[in-house]
Short mmCIF file of C-alpha atoms and ligand atoms in Angstrom, two decimals:
data_model
loop_
_atom_site.label_atom_id
_atom_site.label_comp_id
_atom_site.label_asym_id
_atom_site.label_seq_id
_atom_site.Cartn_x
_atom_site.Cartn_y
_atom_site.Cartn_z
CA MET A 377 7.14 -5.05 28.06
CA ALA A 378 5.85 -1.76 29.48
CA ALA A 379 5.50 1.45 27.52
CA LEU A 380 7.56 4.48 28.49
CA ASP A 381 5.97 6.20 31.43
CA SER A 382 4.04 9.28 30.31
CA ALA A 383 6.16 11.25 32.77
CA ALA A 384 9.23 10.48 30.62
CA LEU A 385 10.62 13.33 28.55
CA VAL A 386 10.52 12.74 24.78
CA ALA A 387 12.57 14.74 22.29
CA VAL A 388 11.91 15.13 18.58
CA ILE A 389 14.65 16.39 16.26
CA GLY A 390 13.56 17.96 13.00
CA ALA A 391 10.39 20.05 13.08
CA GLY A 392 9.20 19.48 9.51
CA ALA A 393 5.99 17.73 8.50
CA MET A 394 6.87 14.48 10.26
CA GLY A 395 8.70 15.83 13.32
CA ALA A 396 5.87 18.23 14.16
CA GLY A 397 3.30 15.45 13.77
CA ILE A 398 5.26 13.04 15.96
CA ALA A 399 5.77 15.72 18.63
CA GLN A 400 2.00 16.30 18.63
CA VAL A 401 1.30 12.58 19.04
CA ALA A 402 3.71 12.28 22.02
CA ALA A 403 2.35 15.42 23.69
CA GLU A 404 -1.24 14.24 23.23
CA ALA A 405 -0.22 11.01 24.99
CA GLY A 406 0.85 13.07 28.02
CA HIS A 407 4.61 13.36 27.51
CA ARG A 408 6.61 16.54 27.90
CA VAL A 409 8.17 16.98 24.46
CA ARG A 410 11.18 19.04 23.44
CA LEU A 411 11.33 19.87 19.75
CA TYR A 412 14.54 20.91 18.01
CA ASP A 413 15.33 21.98 14.46
CA ASN A 414 18.61 23.39 13.19
CA ARG A 415 16.76 26.02 11.19
CA PRO A 416 16.28 28.91 13.63
CA GLY A 417 12.62 29.50 14.50
CA ALA A 418 11.40 26.27 12.84
CA ALA A 419 10.63 24.44 16.10
CA ALA A 420 8.66 27.41 17.50
CA ASP A 421 6.78 27.72 14.19
CA ALA A 422 5.94 24.01 14.35
CA VAL A 423 4.52 24.35 17.88
CA ARG A 424 2.38 27.30 16.74
CA GLY A 425 1.21 25.17 13.79
CA ILE A 426 0.20 22.34 16.15
CA ASP A 427 -1.67 24.86 18.32
CA ARG A 428 -3.61 26.05 15.26
CA GLN A 429 -4.51 22.47 14.32
CA LEU A 430 -5.71 21.73 17.84
CA ALA A 431 -7.73 24.97 17.80
CA ARG A 432 -9.58 23.67 14.74
CA LEU A 433 -10.44 20.49 16.66
CA VAL A 434 -11.73 22.67 19.52
CA GLU A 435 -13.92 24.60 17.05
CA LYS A 436 -15.37 21.32 15.78
CA GLY A 437 -16.08 20.26 19.37
CA ARG A 438 -13.65 17.31 19.13
CA LEU A 439 -11.24 18.62 21.78
CA SER A 440 -11.78 20.67 24.94
CA PRO A 441 -10.04 24.07 25.20
CA ARG A 442 -8.41 22.86 28.41
CA THR A 443 -6.87 19.86 26.67
CA GLN A 444 -5.61 22.10 23.86
CA VAL A 445 -3.82 24.30 26.38
CA ALA A 446 -2.44 21.31 28.30
CA ILE A 447 -1.03 19.68 25.11
CA CYS A 448 0.63 22.90 23.98
CA GLN A 449 2.11 23.50 27.42
CA ARG A 450 3.82 20.13 27.15
CA LEU A 451 5.46 21.11 23.85
CA GLN A 452 8.68 23.06 24.22
CA PRO A 453 10.69 24.32 21.25
CA ILE A 454 14.41 24.31 22.07
CA ASP A 455 17.34 25.87 20.25
CA SER A 456 20.12 23.58 21.43
CA LEU A 457 20.54 19.83 21.73
CA ASP A 458 22.16 20.37 25.15
CA ALA A 459 18.69 20.32 26.75
CA LEU A 460 18.25 16.60 26.02
CA GLY A 461 20.15 15.07 28.96
CA GLU A 462 17.05 13.72 30.72
CA ALA A 463 15.18 12.51 27.61
CA ARG A 464 14.21 8.81 27.64
CA LEU A 465 13.34 8.70 23.95
CA VAL A 466 14.66 10.84 21.11
CA ILE A 467 13.00 10.48 17.70
CA GLU A 468 14.88 12.02 14.82
CA ALA A 469 12.91 13.21 11.80
CA ILE A 470 15.52 15.30 10.04
CA VAL A 471 16.31 15.30 6.34
CA GLU A 472 16.56 11.80 4.72
CA ASP A 473 20.34 11.83 4.35
CA LEU A 474 22.55 9.11 5.81
CA ALA A 475 25.55 11.32 6.67
CA SER A 476 23.36 13.96 8.39
CA LYS A 477 21.50 11.34 10.40
CA GLN A 478 24.72 9.53 11.40
CA ALA A 479 26.31 12.81 12.54
CA LEU A 480 23.20 13.68 14.56
CA LEU A 481 23.08 10.23 16.21
CA ARG A 482 26.76 10.52 17.21
CA GLU A 483 26.00 13.88 18.81
CA LEU A 484 22.91 12.52 20.55
CA GLU A 485 24.82 9.52 21.89
CA ALA A 486 27.24 11.87 23.63
CA LEU A 487 24.50 14.14 25.01
CA CYS A 488 21.73 11.74 26.09
CA GLY A 489 21.69 9.48 29.13
CA LYS A 490 22.63 5.80 28.70
CA ASP A 491 18.99 4.67 29.06
CA CYS A 492 17.73 6.92 26.27
CA ILE A 493 16.36 5.16 23.14
CA LEU A 494 17.56 6.73 19.90
CA ALA A 495 14.82 6.24 17.31
CA SER A 496 14.80 7.27 13.66
CA ASN A 497 11.75 8.03 11.54
CA THR A 498 13.70 7.19 8.38
CA SER A 499 11.60 5.73 5.60
CA SER A 500 14.42 4.28 3.50
CA LEU A 501 17.76 4.17 5.32
CA SER A 502 18.93 1.01 7.01
CA ILE A 503 18.94 1.00 10.79
CA ASP A 504 22.22 -0.95 10.59
CA SER A 505 23.99 1.87 8.76
CA LEU A 506 22.51 4.46 11.13
CA ALA A 507 23.75 2.52 14.16
CA ALA A 508 27.15 1.60 12.73
CA GLY A 509 30.05 3.32 14.42
CA LEU A 510 28.11 4.29 17.56
CA GLN A 511 29.33 3.25 21.01
CA GLN A 512 25.91 1.75 21.79
CA PRO A 513 24.31 0.64 18.52
CA GLN A 514 21.85 -1.47 20.51
CA ARG A 515 19.78 1.58 21.41
CA VAL A 516 19.19 2.66 17.79
CA LEU A 517 15.85 1.58 16.30
CA GLY A 518 13.45 2.75 13.65
CA MET A 519 10.13 4.26 14.70
CA HIS A 520 8.53 4.87 11.32
CA PHE A 521 5.37 6.96 11.42
CA PHE A 522 3.19 7.63 8.38
CA ASN A 523 2.10 11.03 7.11
CA PRO A 524 0.22 12.78 8.70
CA ALA A 525 1.48 11.26 11.95
CA PRO A 526 -1.42 12.43 14.17
CA ARG A 527 -3.96 10.73 11.89
CA MET A 528 -2.22 7.65 10.45
CA PRO A 529 -2.39 4.73 12.86
CA LEU A 530 0.58 2.66 11.65
CA VAL A 531 4.03 2.76 13.25
CA GLU A 532 6.74 0.38 11.98
CA VAL A 533 9.11 -0.44 14.84
CA VAL A 534 12.30 -1.40 13.01
CA SER A 535 15.16 -3.42 14.48
CA GLY A 536 18.65 -3.54 13.05
CA LEU A 537 21.15 -6.33 13.67
CA ALA A 538 22.42 -4.65 16.84
CA SER A 539 19.09 -3.32 18.18
CA ASP A 540 18.16 -4.47 21.68
CA PRO A 541 14.92 -6.55 21.48
CA GLN A 542 13.83 -5.20 24.87
CA LEU A 543 14.01 -1.65 23.55
CA ALA A 544 12.08 -2.70 20.45
CA ALA A 545 9.41 -4.09 22.78
CA THR A 546 9.38 -0.82 24.75
CA LEU A 547 8.93 1.20 21.55
CA TYR A 548 6.15 -1.16 20.43
CA ALA A 549 4.33 -0.78 23.75
CA THR A 550 4.90 2.99 23.69
CA ALA A 551 3.46 3.35 20.19
CA LYS A 552 0.42 1.36 21.39
CA ALA A 553 0.07 3.59 24.46
CA TRP A 554 0.12 6.55 22.06
CA GLY A 555 -2.96 5.12 20.33
CA LYS A 556 -1.08 3.76 17.32
CA GLN A 557 -1.06 0.32 15.67
CA PRO A 558 2.59 -0.74 15.80
CA VAL A 559 4.17 -3.60 13.88
CA GLN A 560 7.60 -5.14 14.35
CA VAL A 561 9.90 -5.34 11.37
CA ARG A 562 13.50 -6.23 10.67
CA SER A 563 15.55 -3.55 8.94
CA THR A 564 15.38 -4.50 5.25
CA PRO A 565 14.82 -2.18 2.27
CA GLY A 566 11.41 -0.49 2.38
CA PHE A 567 10.58 -2.14 5.74
CA ILE A 568 7.02 -3.50 5.27
CA VAL A 569 4.85 -0.90 3.59
CA ASN A 570 7.27 0.68 1.15
CA ARG A 571 8.30 -2.79 -0.04
CA VAL A 572 5.03 -4.71 -0.14
CA ALA A 573 3.14 -1.80 -1.76
CA ARG A 574 5.43 -1.60 -4.82
CA PRO A 575 3.26 -3.91 -7.03
CA PHE A 576 0.21 -1.74 -6.33
CA TYR A 577 1.81 1.00 -8.42
CA ALA A 578 3.90 -1.21 -10.71
CA GLU A 579 1.09 -3.36 -12.12
CA SER A 580 -1.18 -0.41 -12.97
CA LEU A 581 1.75 1.42 -14.55
CA ARG A 582 2.65 -1.63 -16.59
CA LEU A 583 -0.93 -2.18 -17.76
CA LEU A 584 -1.16 1.46 -18.81
CA GLN A 585 2.11 1.17 -20.71
CA GLU A 586 0.87 -1.98 -22.45
CA GLY A 587 -2.35 -0.28 -23.52
CA ALA A 588 -4.81 -2.10 -21.24
CA ALA A 589 -7.02 0.98 -20.85
CA ASP A 590 -6.71 4.63 -19.86
CA CYS A 591 -5.85 5.90 -16.36
CA ALA A 592 -9.43 6.82 -15.47
CA THR A 593 -10.67 3.31 -16.30
CA LEU A 594 -7.88 1.55 -14.43
CA ASP A 595 -8.36 3.81 -11.37
CA ALA A 596 -12.13 3.26 -11.39
CA VAL A 597 -11.64 -0.53 -11.54
CA MET A 598 -9.24 -0.43 -8.55
CA ARG A 599 -11.76 1.59 -6.53
CA GLU A 600 -15.06 0.13 -7.55
CA ALA A 601 -14.07 -3.50 -8.03
CA GLY A 602 -10.91 -3.76 -5.92
CA GLY A 603 -12.27 -1.76 -2.99
CA PHE A 604 -9.10 0.38 -2.80
CA ALA A 605 -9.59 3.97 -1.68
CA MET A 606 -7.75 5.23 -4.77
CA GLY A 607 -6.32 3.86 -7.98
CA ALA A 608 -2.59 3.97 -8.65
CA PHE A 609 -2.69 6.99 -10.98
CA GLU A 610 -4.71 9.30 -8.76
CA LEU A 611 -2.68 8.15 -5.74
CA THR A 612 0.75 8.72 -7.34
CA ASP A 613 -0.47 12.10 -8.61
CA LEU A 614 -1.29 12.91 -4.98
CA ILE A 615 1.95 11.54 -3.51
CA GLY A 616 4.05 13.23 -6.22
CA HIS A 617 5.83 11.26 -8.94
CA ASP A 618 9.24 12.48 -7.80
CA VAL A 619 8.63 11.00 -4.33
CA ASN A 620 6.95 7.78 -5.48
CA HIS A 621 9.50 7.12 -8.24
CA ALA A 622 12.40 7.80 -5.84
CA VAL A 623 11.05 5.23 -3.34
CA THR A 624 10.71 2.63 -6.12
CA CYS A 625 14.24 3.34 -7.36
CA SER A 626 15.67 3.13 -3.85
CA VAL A 627 13.98 -0.24 -3.17
CA PHE A 628 15.01 -1.53 -6.64
CA GLU A 629 18.65 -0.57 -6.04
CA ALA A 630 18.64 -1.90 -2.47
CA PHE A 631 17.48 -5.30 -3.81
CA TYR A 632 20.34 -5.29 -6.36
CA GLY A 633 18.03 -4.74 -9.30
CA ASP A 634 15.48 -7.47 -8.58
CA PRO A 635 12.98 -7.18 -11.48
CA ARG A 636 10.10 -7.42 -9.00
CA PHE A 637 10.82 -3.79 -8.12
CA GLN A 638 11.71 -2.46 -11.56
CA PRO A 639 10.75 1.23 -11.84
CA SER A 640 8.39 2.36 -14.60
CA LEU A 641 9.71 4.18 -17.65
CA MET A 642 6.36 5.89 -17.96
CA GLN A 643 6.62 7.34 -14.47
CA LYS A 644 10.24 8.33 -15.10
CA ALA A 645 9.07 10.30 -18.15
CA LEU A 646 6.59 12.22 -15.97
CA VAL A 647 9.37 13.05 -13.50
CA ASP A 648 11.68 14.17 -16.33
CA ALA A 649 8.95 16.39 -17.77
CA GLY A 650 8.19 17.94 -14.38
CA HIS A 651 4.66 16.50 -14.42
CA LEU A 652 4.93 15.66 -10.74
CA GLY A 653 1.22 15.37 -9.99
CA ARG A 654 -1.27 17.56 -8.17
CA LYS A 655 1.39 19.84 -6.70
CA ARG A 656 2.38 20.88 -10.24
CA GLY A 657 -1.15 20.86 -11.61
CA ARG A 658 -0.30 17.96 -13.90
CA GLY A 659 0.64 14.31 -13.63
CA PHE A 660 -1.34 11.46 -15.14
CA TYR A 661 -4.30 13.81 -14.86
CA CYS A 662 -4.57 17.53 -15.51
CA TYR A 663 -5.71 19.62 -12.54
CA ASP A 664 -6.45 22.99 -14.10
CA GLN A 665 -9.94 24.38 -13.66
CA ALA A 666 -10.80 24.01 -17.32
CA SER A 667 -10.19 20.25 -17.56
CA ALA A 668 -13.12 18.01 -16.75
CA PRO A 669 -12.01 14.81 -14.99
CA PRO A 670 -11.84 12.00 -17.58
CA ALA A 671 -14.50 9.29 -17.34
CA ALA A 672 -13.83 5.57 -17.11
CA ASN A 673 -14.80 3.44 -20.11
CA GLU A 674 -18.06 1.60 -19.67
CA LEU A 675 -19.60 -0.88 -22.08
CA GLY A 676 -23.26 -0.71 -22.92
CA SER A 677 -25.37 -3.57 -24.24
CA GLN A 678 -28.44 -4.06 -26.38
CA ALA A 679 -29.16 -7.57 -25.14
CA LEU A 680 -31.64 -8.63 -22.47
CA VAL A 681 -30.71 -11.74 -20.54
CA GLN A 682 -33.24 -13.96 -18.80
CA ARG A 683 -31.23 -16.99 -17.87
CA CYS A 684 -27.69 -18.29 -17.52
CA VAL A 685 -26.05 -21.55 -16.58
CA VAL A 686 -23.35 -22.02 -13.98
CA GLU A 687 -21.06 -24.98 -14.47
CA GLY A 688 -19.34 -26.11 -11.28
CA HIS A 689 -18.37 -23.71 -8.47
CA LEU A 690 -17.30 -20.16 -9.31
CA GLY A 691 -15.01 -19.84 -6.29
CA VAL A 692 -14.73 -16.23 -5.09
CA MET A 693 -17.17 -15.20 -7.85
CA GLN A 694 -19.96 -17.36 -6.39
CA PRO A 695 -21.80 -14.37 -4.74
CA LEU A 696 -22.42 -13.07 -8.27
CA LEU A 697 -25.07 -15.78 -8.63
CA GLU A 698 -27.16 -14.34 -5.79
CA ARG A 699 -26.93 -10.94 -7.42
CA LEU A 700 -28.19 -12.36 -10.69
CA ARG A 701 -31.03 -14.26 -9.02
CA GLY A 702 -31.91 -11.07 -7.10
CA GLN A 703 -32.44 -9.37 -10.48
CA GLY A 704 -34.83 -12.11 -11.61
CA ILE A 705 -32.33 -13.91 -13.86
CA GLY A 706 -32.76 -17.66 -13.86
CA VAL A 707 -29.55 -19.45 -12.87
CA SER A 708 -29.43 -23.17 -13.52
CA GLU A 709 -26.54 -25.27 -12.28
CA ARG A 710 -24.69 -28.22 -13.69
CA ALA A 711 -21.31 -29.87 -13.22
CA GLY A 712 -18.30 -28.25 -14.85
CA ALA A 713 -15.07 -26.35 -14.47
CA GLY A 714 -16.32 -23.16 -12.82
CA VAL A 715 -17.64 -21.10 -15.72
CA LEU A 716 -20.81 -19.15 -16.38
CA ARG A 717 -22.61 -19.53 -19.72
CA VAL A 718 -24.96 -16.97 -21.15
CA GLY A 719 -26.19 -17.29 -24.72
CA ASP A 720 -23.08 -18.14 -26.75
CA ALA A 721 -20.68 -16.56 -24.25
CA THR A 722 -18.56 -18.23 -21.60
CA LEU A 723 -17.57 -16.11 -18.58
CA ALA A 724 -14.76 -17.11 -16.23
CA LEU A 725 -12.54 -15.56 -13.59
CA SER A 726 -9.09 -14.85 -15.01
CA ASP A 727 -6.37 -17.27 -13.97
CA GLY A 728 -3.45 -15.19 -15.20
CA ARG A 729 -3.52 -16.43 -18.79
CA LEU A 730 -4.42 -14.31 -21.78
CA ALA A 731 -8.07 -14.72 -22.80
CA CYS A 732 -7.02 -15.85 -26.29
CA GLN A 733 -4.58 -18.40 -24.85
CA ARG A 734 -7.08 -19.83 -22.38
CA ALA A 735 -9.81 -20.00 -25.00
CA ARG A 736 -7.52 -22.12 -27.17
CA GLU A 737 -5.98 -24.26 -24.42
CA ASP A 738 -9.26 -25.02 -22.63
CA GLY A 739 -11.42 -25.15 -25.76
CA LEU A 740 -13.71 -22.34 -24.54
CA ARG A 741 -15.68 -20.56 -27.27
CA ASN A 742 -16.55 -16.87 -27.01
CA LEU A 743 -14.55 -16.45 -23.82
CA VAL A 744 -14.97 -13.35 -21.64
CA LEU A 745 -12.60 -13.16 -18.67
CA LEU A 746 -13.59 -11.35 -15.49
CA ASP A 747 -11.26 -9.53 -13.17
CA LEU A 748 -11.20 -10.03 -9.42
CA ALA A 749 -13.52 -8.00 -7.19
CA LEU A 750 -13.00 -7.55 -3.47
CA ASP A 751 -16.62 -8.60 -2.98
CA TYR A 752 -18.76 -9.72 -5.91
CA ALA A 753 -21.87 -9.14 -3.83
CA SER A 754 -21.30 -5.39 -3.50
CA ALA A 755 -18.82 -4.31 -6.23
CA THR A 756 -20.18 -1.63 -8.54
CA ARG A 757 -17.81 -2.22 -11.47
CA ILE A 758 -15.98 -5.12 -13.03
CA ALA A 759 -13.25 -5.26 -15.64
CA ILE A 760 -13.40 -7.80 -18.45
CA SER A 761 -11.17 -8.83 -21.32
CA VAL A 762 -12.34 -10.74 -24.33
CA ALA A 763 -10.72 -13.45 -26.44
CA ALA A 764 -10.01 -12.28 -30.00
CA ASP A 765 -12.41 -14.81 -31.54
CA CYS A 766 -15.34 -13.89 -29.27
CA THR A 767 -18.23 -12.68 -31.44
CA PRO A 768 -19.70 -9.19 -30.80
CA GLN A 769 -23.06 -10.85 -30.02
CA ALA A 770 -21.55 -13.13 -27.39
CA ARG A 771 -19.66 -10.24 -25.81
CA ASP A 772 -22.86 -8.23 -25.77
CA GLN A 773 -24.68 -11.02 -23.94
CA ALA A 774 -21.91 -11.30 -21.34
CA VAL A 775 -21.94 -7.53 -20.79
CA ALA A 776 -25.75 -7.52 -20.53
CA LEU A 777 -25.63 -10.22 -17.85
CA LEU A 778 -23.13 -8.26 -15.75
CA ARG A 779 -24.97 -4.97 -16.23
CA GLN A 780 -28.24 -6.56 -15.20
CA ALA A 781 -26.49 -7.64 -12.00
CA GLY A 782 -25.83 -3.94 -11.38
CA LEU A 783 -22.19 -3.84 -12.46
CA LYS A 784 -20.60 -1.23 -14.69
CA VAL A 785 -18.42 -3.10 -17.15
CA SER A 786 -15.02 -1.77 -18.22
CA LEU A 787 -13.16 -3.36 -21.09
CA LEU A 788 -9.42 -3.98 -20.79
CA ALA A 789 -7.19 -5.18 -23.61
CA ASP A 790 -6.35 -8.88 -23.48
CA LEU A 791 -3.48 -8.82 -20.97
CA PRO A 792 -2.82 -11.61 -18.47
CA GLY A 793 -4.44 -11.35 -15.03
CA LEU A 794 -6.42 -8.16 -15.77
CA LEU A 795 -5.93 -5.49 -13.08
CA VAL A 796 -7.24 -6.24 -9.60
CA LEU A 797 -6.34 -9.93 -9.75
CA ARG A 798 -2.86 -9.22 -10.95
CA THR A 799 -2.32 -6.49 -8.35
CA VAL A 800 -3.60 -8.61 -5.46
CA VAL A 801 -1.53 -11.71 -6.31
CA THR A 802 1.66 -9.68 -6.75
CA LEU A 803 1.04 -7.84 -3.45
CA ALA A 804 0.48 -11.21 -1.75
CA ASN A 805 3.61 -12.59 -3.40
CA GLU A 806 5.73 -9.75 -2.06
CA ALA A 807 4.15 -10.10 1.37
CA ALA A 808 4.81 -13.84 1.33
CA ASP A 809 8.48 -13.31 0.48
CA ALA A 810 8.79 -10.80 3.33
CA VAL A 811 7.36 -13.43 5.72
CA LEU A 812 9.66 -16.11 4.26
CA GLN A 813 12.68 -13.86 4.81
CA GLY A 814 11.72 -13.13 8.42
CA VAL A 815 11.09 -9.43 7.81
CA ALA A 816 7.86 -9.45 9.80
CA SER A 817 5.03 -11.78 10.75
CA ALA A 818 2.10 -12.43 8.39
CA GLY A 819 -0.26 -10.71 10.84
CA ASP A 820 1.94 -7.62 11.09
CA ILE A 821 2.32 -7.37 7.32
CA ASP A 822 -1.42 -7.51 6.73
CA LEU A 823 -2.01 -5.02 9.55
CA ALA A 824 0.64 -2.68 8.12
CA MET A 825 -0.98 -2.67 4.68
CA ARG A 826 -4.42 -1.95 6.13
CA ALA A 827 -3.32 0.68 8.67
CA GLY A 828 -0.48 2.26 6.67
CA VAL A 829 -1.96 2.45 3.17
CA ASN A 830 -5.64 1.71 3.80
CA TYR A 831 -5.88 -1.51 1.79
CA PRO A 832 -9.36 -3.01 2.12
CA CYS A 833 -7.87 -6.38 3.07
CA GLY A 834 -4.38 -7.57 4.02
CA PRO A 835 -2.69 -9.15 0.96
CA LEU A 836 -2.04 -12.47 2.72
CA ALA A 837 -5.59 -12.78 4.04
CA TRP A 838 -6.78 -11.89 0.52
CA ALA A 839 -4.64 -14.66 -1.00
CA ASP A 840 -6.12 -17.09 1.54
CA ARG A 841 -9.60 -16.05 0.40
CA LEU A 842 -8.62 -16.64 -3.22
CA GLY A 843 -6.97 -19.92 -2.27
CA VAL A 844 -3.21 -20.25 -2.01
CA GLY A 845 -3.22 -22.74 -4.90
CA PHE A 846 -5.14 -20.33 -7.15
CA THR A 847 -2.84 -17.42 -6.19
CA LEU A 848 0.15 -19.57 -7.06
CA ARG A 849 -1.40 -20.61 -10.38
CA VAL A 850 -2.07 -17.00 -11.39
CA LEU A 851 1.53 -16.05 -10.62
CA ASP A 852 2.87 -19.08 -12.50
CA ASN A 853 0.73 -18.11 -15.49
CA LEU A 854 1.87 -14.48 -15.33
CA GLN A 855 5.47 -15.63 -15.20
CA ARG A 856 4.90 -17.89 -18.19
CA SER A 857 3.11 -15.15 -20.14
CA TYR A 858 5.83 -12.57 -19.61
CA GLY A 859 8.79 -14.92 -19.24
CA GLU A 860 10.05 -12.66 -16.47
CA ALA A 861 11.37 -13.31 -12.98
CA ARG A 862 9.23 -10.35 -11.86
CA TYR A 863 6.31 -12.76 -11.36
CA ARG A 864 8.23 -15.70 -9.88
CA PRO A 865 6.12 -17.04 -7.03
CA SER A 866 7.48 -16.89 -3.50
CA LEU A 867 8.63 -20.24 -2.16
CA LEU A 868 6.33 -19.64 0.80
CA LEU A 869 3.30 -19.79 -1.51
CA ARG A 870 4.48 -23.05 -3.00
CA ARG A 871 5.23 -24.57 0.40
CA THR A 872 1.98 -23.37 1.99
CA HIS A 873 0.03 -24.77 -0.96
CA ALA A 874 1.82 -28.12 -0.78
CA GLU A 875 1.16 -28.30 2.97
CA GLY A 876 -2.48 -27.30 2.50
CA GLY A 877 -2.11 -24.42 4.95
CA CYS A 878 -2.95 -20.71 5.11
CA LEU A 879 -0.71 -17.67 4.75
CA HIS A 880 -2.37 -15.43 7.31
CA ALA A 881 -2.11 -17.61 10.43
P1 LIG B 2161 10.94 17.97 6.16
O1 LIG B 2161 11.88 18.43 5.12
O2 LIG B 2161 9.53 18.48 6.17
O3 LIG B 2161 11.57 18.28 7.60
C1 LIG B 2161 12.89 18.02 7.95
C2 LIG B 2161 13.29 19.04 9.01
O4 LIG B 2161 14.55 18.66 9.56
C3 LIG B 2161 13.45 20.45 8.46
O5 LIG B 2161 12.67 21.35 9.24
C4 LIG B 2161 14.93 20.74 8.59
O6 LIG B 2161 15.22 22.08 8.91
C5 LIG B 2161 15.34 19.83 9.74
N1 LIG B 2161 16.72 19.42 9.75
C6 LIG B 2161 17.48 19.03 8.70
N2 LIG B 2161 18.72 18.67 9.13
C7 LIG B 2161 18.73 18.82 10.48
C8 LIG B 2161 19.68 18.57 11.49
N3 LIG B 2161 20.89 18.11 11.20
N4 LIG B 2161 19.34 18.83 12.77
C9 LIG B 2161 18.12 19.31 13.07
N5 LIG B 2161 17.16 19.55 12.16
C10 LIG B 2161 17.45 19.30 10.88
O7 LIG B 2161 10.98 16.39 6.07
P2 LIG B 2161 9.85 15.34 6.55
O8 LIG B 2161 8.95 15.06 5.42
O9 LIG B 2161 9.30 15.77 7.86
O10 LIG B 2161 10.75 14.03 6.74
C11 LIG B 2161 11.57 13.86 7.84
C12 LIG B 2161 11.97 12.40 7.97
O11 LIG B 2161 10.80 11.60 8.05
C13 LIG B 2161 12.78 11.86 6.81
O12 LIG B 2161 13.69 10.92 7.31
C14 LIG B 2161 11.73 11.19 5.94
O13 LIG B 2161 12.25 10.16 5.13
C15 LIG B 2161 10.83 10.60 7.02
N6 LIG B 2161 9.44 10.34 6.61
C16 LIG B 2161 8.76 11.23 5.81
C17 LIG B 2161 7.44 10.97 5.47
C18 LIG B 2161 6.69 11.94 4.61
O14 LIG B 2161 5.63 11.54 4.06
N7 LIG B 2161 7.10 13.18 4.48
C19 LIG B 2161 6.75 9.74 5.93
C20 LIG B 2161 7.53 8.94 6.84
C21 LIG B 2161 8.84 9.22 7.11
#
């Protein structure tokens, strides 16, 4: 399906943060763009704001002055919707309120030509309820940009029950022609990103509430072991707890209270107290000048390790062995169940059980569990938890081994699945359920999570790397530990494992 011709007129309604950004994207792609806002002067202000942003790009030598002028000439603020008759695509980015958006769409349907696509940038409302009651619901679709629209590559093209698939294909091709990375998604709560990302926040919040470690430690582990650009606490402080908590609540309610999406009481307390994050100078962290940023916990060690023994294959942790050998540590190998022995200590990748439980069930003495790292060859930090009966000497030897491999070691309380592992398997679980329910393809979900929220790896591809069977086992163990449906594994994981297949085709 072809993209809209760049000669086609595009209209954007609502000239706030998103509308202005979307108008800029369309104008940069060569379209004439009319921008409307019901607040007098707002559309003209937005065009001046875009001009200022482009001027900064000119100063940095990233845009020619001629192009700046040409883009701005294509942007026309208008003060009445009557000027939209010849538009081929209208994208509304007005306030997130169902009644206001429905009223606007009814007005647009009467004013715009029959071949005009009516797209909404809504992040939480269903396309079905937006289209309901219109004469031509088939031309209503979601075109969900991410903030800031000129910089963020992802666009979710959302189809409701009535949406015309040909128009969805046109929007997809148009977003591509505008230099974006579109994905196709069925209208379900949270679409892809706002649904699949929930465990990223929820698991860190839960671990904090259960006393795993402090925010700075958990954030550092997510960055330096998990490879995420930010941890959940610094990210929610940036997004604003009011906004992030509201999205979680809206997804939770839309899924009729499914415990997978249960909001955090700890975050609710921040909202109630007005500790909304950076914008208020206080959230999980304090942002006044006087406060030094808190440091992550890091274990030291007195021991010096010269050799260790690997029993069996360490799975995704295998690259750790090269790191150890690179530091002159002798690594001998023998058959076994995938553990590393140093002195009296036994090190193993978490499988979603408590360290104390696994030590007892598997008969492992002095057990130290390791968290997942995105890449054990290059991670700079690793989280561990330690079984209650592990001796201080054995723990010290385990920490020394990891430190000699160049890893900072952060201690978490003995909670199942540690942090990165637990976050990745729950993200993959949510992604798998979205695939199972036909919300989007596996490829589009992974792409959305990389392009929309900068994950270092798509959750489904990550689960494939871990092994679908292992991912399933961790979730089963988490579910057993907590006794909660929150961790119930998606049927798609079970089926894919039984079939011996992959999630990310
Ligand atoms: P905003 O509050 O910055 O801008 C909304 C603009 O719409 C305001 O300028 C307002 O005057 C105007 N407006 C309100 N009612 C109107 C009407 N009936 N007709 C014409 N103009 C009207 O909001 P923002 O952040 O730009 O969000 C807009 C939409 O984009 C919402 O649906 C939101 O959920 C969605 N969205 C927001 C993202 C964000 O990070 N801010 C990300 C992705 C989507």
